[in-house]
mmCIF file of C-alpha atoms in Angstrom:
data_model
loop_
_atom_site.group_PDB
_atom_site.id
_atom_site.type_symbol
_atom_site.label_atom_id
_atom_site.label_comp_id
_atom_site.label_asym_id
_atom_site.label_seq_id
_atom_site.Cartn_x
_atom_site.Cartn_y
_atom_site.Cartn_z
ATOM 1 C CA LYS N 1 14.586 75.197 -0.457
ATOM 2 C CA ASN N 2 10.997 74.246 -1.262
ATOM 3 C CA GLN N 3 8.726 74.647 1.732
ATOM 4 C CA VAL N 4 5.171 73.992 2.736
ATOM 5 C CA GLU N 5 3.740 75.889 5.696
ATOM 6 C CA GLN N 6 0.400 74.894 7.294
ATOM 7 C CA SER N 7 -1.788 76.797 9.707
ATOM 8 C CA PRO N 8 -3.084 76.580 12.310
ATOM 9 C CA GLN N 9 -0.852 73.904 14.016
ATOM 10 C CA SER N 10 -3.944 72.542 15.773
ATOM 11 C CA LEU N 11 -7.562 73.437 16.348
ATOM 12 C CA ILE N 12 -10.526 72.136 18.299
ATOM 13 C CA ILE N 13 -14.057 72.341 16.908
ATOM 14 C CA LEU N 14 -17.468 71.172 18.013
ATOM 15 C CA GLU N 15 -19.149 68.409 16.161
ATOM 16 C CA GLY N 16 -21.279 69.730 13.306
ATOM 17 C CA LYS N 17 -19.227 72.918 12.898
ATOM 18 C CA ASN N 18 -17.113 73.839 9.882
ATOM 19 C CA CYS N 19 -13.407 74.666 9.771
ATOM 20 C CA THR N 20 -10.785 75.706 7.264
ATOM 21 C CA LEU N 21 -7.133 74.694 7.192
ATOM 22 C CA GLN N 22 -4.516 76.715 5.349
ATOM 23 C CA CYS N 23 -1.473 75.722 3.361
ATOM 24 C CA ASN N 24 1.083 78.127 1.764
ATOM 25 C CA TYR N 25 3.958 76.782 -0.381
ATOM 26 C CA THR N 26 6.997 77.869 -2.205
ATOM 27 C CA VAL N 27 7.563 74.764 -4.306
ATOM 28 C CA SER N 28 8.429 75.663 -7.882
ATOM 29 C CA PRO N 29 7.869 74.729 -10.636
ATOM 30 C CA PHE N 30 4.546 73.432 -9.279
ATOM 31 C CA SER N 31 3.057 70.070 -10.323
ATOM 32 C CA ASN N 32 0.316 69.251 -7.917
ATOM 33 C CA LEU N 33 -0.945 69.750 -4.362
ATOM 34 C CA ARG N 34 -2.448 67.041 -2.274
ATOM 35 C CA TRP N 35 -4.255 66.929 1.033
ATOM 36 C CA TYR N 36 -3.901 63.818 3.110
ATOM 37 C CA LYS N 37 -5.680 62.766 6.250
ATOM 38 C CA GLN N 38 -3.662 60.895 8.847
ATOM 39 C CA ASP N 39 -5.258 59.118 11.772
ATOM 40 C CA THR N 40 -3.073 58.680 14.867
ATOM 41 C CA GLY N 41 -0.455 55.988 14.295
ATOM 42 C CA ARG N 42 -1.583 55.217 10.779
ATOM 43 C CA GLY N 43 -0.434 56.052 7.263
ATOM 44 C CA PRO N 44 -1.676 59.115 5.461
ATOM 45 C CA VAL N 45 -4.684 58.648 3.148
ATOM 46 C CA SER N 46 -5.294 60.857 0.136
ATOM 47 C CA LEU N 47 -8.303 63.208 0.217
ATOM 48 C CA THR N 48 -7.745 65.355 -2.870
ATOM 49 C CA ILE N 49 -5.186 66.040 -5.591
ATOM 50 C CA MET N 50 -5.138 69.289 -7.547
ATOM 51 C CA THR N 51 -3.095 70.311 -10.497
ATOM 52 C CA PHE N 52 -2.232 73.807 -11.663
ATOM 53 C CA SER N 53 -5.452 74.295 -13.597
ATOM 54 C CA GLU N 54 -7.840 73.205 -10.843
ATOM 55 C CA ASN N 55 -9.224 75.751 -8.366
ATOM 56 C CA THR N 56 -11.613 73.577 -6.337
ATOM 57 C CA LYS N 57 -12.053 69.858 -5.666
ATOM 58 C CA SER N 58 -14.373 68.157 -3.311
ATOM 59 C CA ASN N 59 -14.378 64.776 -1.660
ATOM 60 C CA GLY N 60 -17.568 64.413 0.357
ATOM 61 C CA ARG N 61 -17.500 66.929 3.179
ATOM 62 C CA TYR N 62 -13.941 67.902 2.289
ATOM 63 C CA THR N 63 -13.424 70.761 -0.205
ATOM 64 C CA ALA N 64 -9.967 71.876 -1.244
ATOM 65 C CA THR N 65 -9.139 75.109 -3.066
ATOM 66 C CA LEU N 66 -6.008 76.140 -4.839
ATOM 67 C CA ASP N 67 -4.721 79.542 -5.892
ATOM 68 C CA ALA N 68 -1.592 78.856 -7.922
ATOM 69 C CA ASP N 69 -0.866 82.523 -8.325
ATOM 70 C CA THR N 70 -0.561 83.206 -4.614
ATOM 71 C CA LYS N 71 0.651 79.681 -3.884
ATOM 72 C CA GLN N 72 -2.053 79.049 -1.323
ATOM 73 C CA SER N 73 -4.468 76.234 -0.676
ATOM 74 C CA SER N 74 -7.183 75.575 1.818
ATOM 75 C CA LEU N 75 -9.080 72.550 3.057
ATOM 76 C CA HIS N 76 -12.593 73.124 4.257
ATOM 77 C CA ILE N 77 -14.382 70.559 6.413
ATOM 78 C CA THR N 78 -18.141 70.891 6.425
ATOM 79 C CA ALA N 79 -20.413 69.638 9.253
ATOM 80 C CA SER N 80 -17.562 67.998 11.119
ATOM 81 C CA GLN N 81 -17.889 64.561 12.599
ATOM 82 C CA LEU N 82 -15.941 62.897 15.415
ATOM 83 C CA SER N 83 -14.215 60.736 12.820
ATOM 84 C CA ASP N 84 -12.677 63.877 11.295
ATOM 85 C CA SER N 85 -10.334 64.064 14.267
ATOM 86 C CA ALA N 86 -6.935 63.507 12.642
ATOM 87 C CA SER N 87 -3.885 65.298 11.268
ATOM 88 C CA TYR N 88 -4.301 66.910 7.817
ATOM 89 C CA ILE N 89 -1.174 67.148 5.761
ATOM 90 C CA CYS N 90 -0.595 69.418 2.727
ATOM 91 C CA VAL N 91 1.858 67.901 0.227
ATOM 92 C CA VAL N 92 3.192 69.675 -2.838
ATOM 93 C CA SER N 93 5.227 68.216 -5.618
ATOM 94 C CA SER N 94 7.493 69.793 -8.215
ATOM 95 C CA ILE N 95 7.171 69.082 -11.853
ATOM 96 C CA ASN N 96 10.908 68.465 -11.988
ATOM 97 C CA ASP N 97 11.029 65.304 -9.903
ATOM 98 C CA TYR N 98 8.928 62.888 -7.890
ATOM 99 C CA LYS N 99 9.964 64.371 -4.526
ATOM 100 C CA LEU N 100 7.107 65.460 -2.259
ATOM 101 C CA SER N 101 7.338 68.404 0.103
ATOM 102 C CA PHE N 102 5.263 67.901 3.210
ATOM 103 C CA GLY N 103 3.768 70.399 5.537
ATOM 104 C CA ALA N 104 3.962 69.642 9.291
ATOM 105 C CA GLY N 105 0.207 69.102 9.400
ATOM 106 C CA THR N 106 -2.780 70.565 11.246
ATOM 107 C CA THR N 107 -4.170 68.474 14.044
ATOM 108 C CA VAL N 108 -7.986 68.702 14.160
ATOM 109 C CA THR N 109 -9.884 67.575 17.212
ATOM 110 C CA VAL N 110 -13.656 67.285 16.957
ATOM 111 C CA ARG N 111 -15.530 67.308 20.268
ATOM 112 C CA ALA N 112 -19.112 66.195 20.874
ATOM 113 C CA GLU G 1 -6.860 45.002 -2.614
ATOM 114 C CA ALA G 2 -4.277 47.624 -3.562
ATOM 115 C CA GLN G 3 -1.976 48.220 -0.690
ATOM 116 C CA VAL G 4 1.471 48.936 0.648
ATOM 117 C CA THR G 5 2.506 46.510 3.386
ATOM 118 C CA GLN G 6 5.181 47.226 5.989
ATOM 119 C CA ASN G 7 6.639 44.840 8.536
ATOM 120 C CA PRO G 8 7.027 44.900 11.341
ATOM 121 C CA ARG G 9 4.457 47.461 12.707
ATOM 122 C CA TYR G 10 6.328 47.867 15.984
ATOM 123 C CA LEU G 11 9.940 47.185 16.794
ATOM 124 C CA ILE G 12 12.112 47.775 19.852
ATOM 125 C CA THR G 13 15.809 47.184 19.358
ATOM 126 C CA VAL G 14 19.111 47.976 20.953
ATOM 127 C CA THR G 15 21.763 50.355 19.704
ATOM 128 C CA GLY G 16 23.969 48.860 17.046
ATOM 129 C CA LYS G 17 21.896 45.786 16.230
ATOM 130 C CA LYS G 18 21.270 45.719 12.506
ATOM 131 C CA LEU G 19 17.581 45.644 11.465
ATOM 132 C CA THR G 20 15.494 45.637 8.281
ATOM 133 C CA VAL G 21 12.014 47.026 7.786
ATOM 134 C CA THR G 22 10.322 45.454 4.798
ATOM 135 C CA CYS G 23 7.979 47.233 2.378
ATOM 136 C CA SER G 24 5.956 45.580 -0.379
ATOM 137 C CA GLN G 25 3.391 46.998 -2.798
ATOM 138 C CA ASN G 26 1.030 45.098 -5.089
ATOM 139 C CA MET G 27 0.187 47.877 -7.536
ATOM 140 C CA ASN G 28 3.116 47.498 -9.922
ATOM 141 C CA HIS G 29 4.266 51.025 -9.074
ATOM 142 C CA GLU G 30 7.668 52.188 -10.315
ATOM 143 C CA TYR G 31 8.279 54.799 -7.603
ATOM 144 C CA MET G 32 8.736 53.896 -3.958
ATOM 145 C CA SER G 33 10.074 55.892 -1.039
ATOM 146 C CA TRP G 34 10.757 55.830 2.702
ATOM 147 C CA TYR G 35 9.923 58.628 5.142
ATOM 148 C CA ARG G 36 10.269 59.178 8.807
ATOM 149 C CA GLN G 37 7.876 61.173 10.916
ATOM 150 C CA ASP G 38 8.822 62.886 14.200
ATOM 151 C CA PRO G 39 6.626 64.965 16.481
ATOM 152 C CA GLY G 40 6.214 68.549 15.205
ATOM 153 C CA LEU G 41 7.874 67.785 11.900
ATOM 154 C CA GLY G 42 6.464 66.836 8.572
ATOM 155 C CA LEU G 43 7.294 63.604 6.899
ATOM 156 C CA ARG G 44 10.890 63.649 5.797
ATOM 157 C CA GLN G 45 12.137 61.573 2.918
ATOM 158 C CA ILE G 46 14.984 59.143 3.637
ATOM 159 C CA TYR G 47 15.478 57.407 0.296
ATOM 160 C CA TYR G 48 13.513 56.878 -2.878
ATOM 161 C CA SER G 49 13.593 54.577 -5.917
ATOM 162 C CA MET G 50 12.467 55.427 -9.434
ATOM 163 C CA ASN G 51 12.568 51.841 -10.566
ATOM 164 C CA VAL G 52 14.372 48.509 -10.022
ATOM 165 C CA GLU G 53 18.061 48.996 -9.201
ATOM 166 C CA VAL G 54 17.582 52.802 -9.140
ATOM 167 C CA THR G 55 17.782 54.449 -5.743
ATOM 168 C CA ASP G 56 18.688 57.900 -4.482
ATOM 169 C CA LYS G 57 19.051 59.794 -1.289
ATOM 170 C CA GLY G 58 16.254 61.862 0.113
ATOM 171 C CA ASP G 59 16.604 64.639 2.687
ATOM 172 C CA VAL G 60 17.705 62.552 5.707
ATOM 173 C CA PRO G 61 19.588 59.451 4.407
ATOM 174 C CA GLU G 62 22.369 59.280 7.058
ATOM 175 C CA GLY G 63 22.294 55.974 8.902
ATOM 176 C CA TYR G 64 20.055 54.243 6.392
ATOM 177 C CA LYS G 65 20.408 51.944 3.384
ATOM 178 C CA VAL G 66 17.886 50.654 0.855
ATOM 179 C CA SER G 67 17.766 48.238 -2.023
ATOM 180 C CA ARG G 68 15.409 47.693 -4.938
ATOM 181 C CA LYS G 69 16.070 44.316 -6.406
ATOM 182 C CA GLU G 70 12.420 43.715 -7.277
ATOM 183 C CA LYS G 71 9.764 46.152 -8.287
ATOM 184 C CA ARG G 72 7.400 45.275 -5.503
ATOM 185 C CA ASN G 73 9.882 45.401 -2.580
ATOM 186 C CA PHE G 74 11.822 48.230 -1.079
ATOM 187 C CA PRO G 75 13.402 47.312 2.266
ATOM 188 C CA LEU G 76 14.877 49.936 4.639
ATOM 189 C CA ILE G 77 18.089 48.797 6.373
ATOM 190 C CA LEU G 78 19.551 50.241 9.497
ATOM 191 C CA GLU G 79 23.134 48.814 9.731
ATOM 192 C CA SER G 80 23.803 50.225 13.241
ATOM 193 C CA PRO G 81 20.711 51.821 14.736
ATOM 194 C CA SER G 82 21.124 54.694 17.156
ATOM 195 C CA PRO G 83 18.511 56.277 19.538
ATOM 196 C CA ASN G 84 18.068 59.250 17.240
ATOM 197 C CA GLN G 85 16.537 56.902 14.678
ATOM 198 C CA THR G 86 13.645 56.269 17.040
ATOM 199 C CA SER G 87 10.745 57.382 14.888
ATOM 200 C CA LEU G 88 7.622 56.411 12.941
ATOM 201 C CA TYR G 89 8.534 55.189 9.459
ATOM 202 C CA PHE G 90 6.362 55.126 6.390
ATOM 203 C CA CYS G 91 6.835 53.461 3.028
ATOM 204 C CA ALA G 92 4.982 54.871 0.024
ATOM 205 C CA SER G 93 4.557 53.937 -3.638
ATOM 206 C CA SER G 94 3.176 55.717 -6.693
ATOM 207 C CA PRO G 95 3.040 55.199 -10.405
ATOM 208 C CA ARG G 96 5.659 56.861 -12.578
ATOM 209 C CA ASP G 97 3.307 59.497 -13.775
ATOM 210 C CA ARG G 98 3.843 63.244 -13.600
ATOM 211 C CA SER G 99 0.171 64.122 -14.068
ATOM 212 C CA GLY G 100 -0.596 64.148 -10.383
ATOM 213 C CA THR G 101 -1.281 60.675 -9.262
ATOM 214 C CA GLU G 102 -1.360 60.058 -5.582
ATOM 215 C CA ALA G 103 1.085 58.245 -3.328
ATOM 216 C CA PHE G 104 -0.117 55.317 -1.354
ATOM 217 C CA PHE G 105 1.311 54.914 2.115
ATOM 218 C CA GLY G 106 1.859 51.881 4.326
ATOM 219 C CA GLN G 107 0.477 51.698 7.819
ATOM 220 C CA GLY G 108 3.800 52.676 9.397
ATOM 221 C CA THR G 109 6.482 51.081 11.531
ATOM 222 C CA ARG G 110 7.106 52.486 14.966
ATOM 223 C CA LEU G 111 10.784 51.912 15.773
ATOM 224 C CA THR G 112 12.314 52.466 19.154
ATOM 225 C CA VAL G 113 16.089 52.188 19.633
ATOM 226 C CA VAL G 114 17.289 51.957 23.191
#
């Protein structure tokens, strides 16, 4: 069964600091990997999408990396802000179908 | 504005009383799907639709029905809701494109079955 594992489950950081979230997956054959940000009680919003040939993609203070060989991805948040407090979800899709495999998410809390 | 709209946002109902959660998208997307999200678990797919009149079961379809009579609408039907269907539900849509386009999510429907 295709799986997406995220770590850590949660983390707390001080405003202005950096943090890195991890995502390991077993989805095969791989199509693309997405990182979503989900504010409490709201729908997920896309941050980045990466296909097999992409190693790094940035969206403002968010930088995602992908190693398709080891099936690992990371999301780096630079100079965190209070508004970064949210759940970050790693989503992987297979080239065979449109089904998305979701990680359980990492809850980030940024404190002043 | 491109969006996926779900209604209602909040719903409290009693066991066994049929209900429908509506989902509408204005982006002319072929692919639509329903997910439920429970504490500690990732989003789990309930049903999806590749196009009008084409629907298929996701990972947790038991107790749910869907229909896709029009491209823009994809309602989720609970014929006889039970307390274990208390959850946060999301509808999503995306173009029929395998190059990696993103899915757009609605704002969610928080359902409580008592």
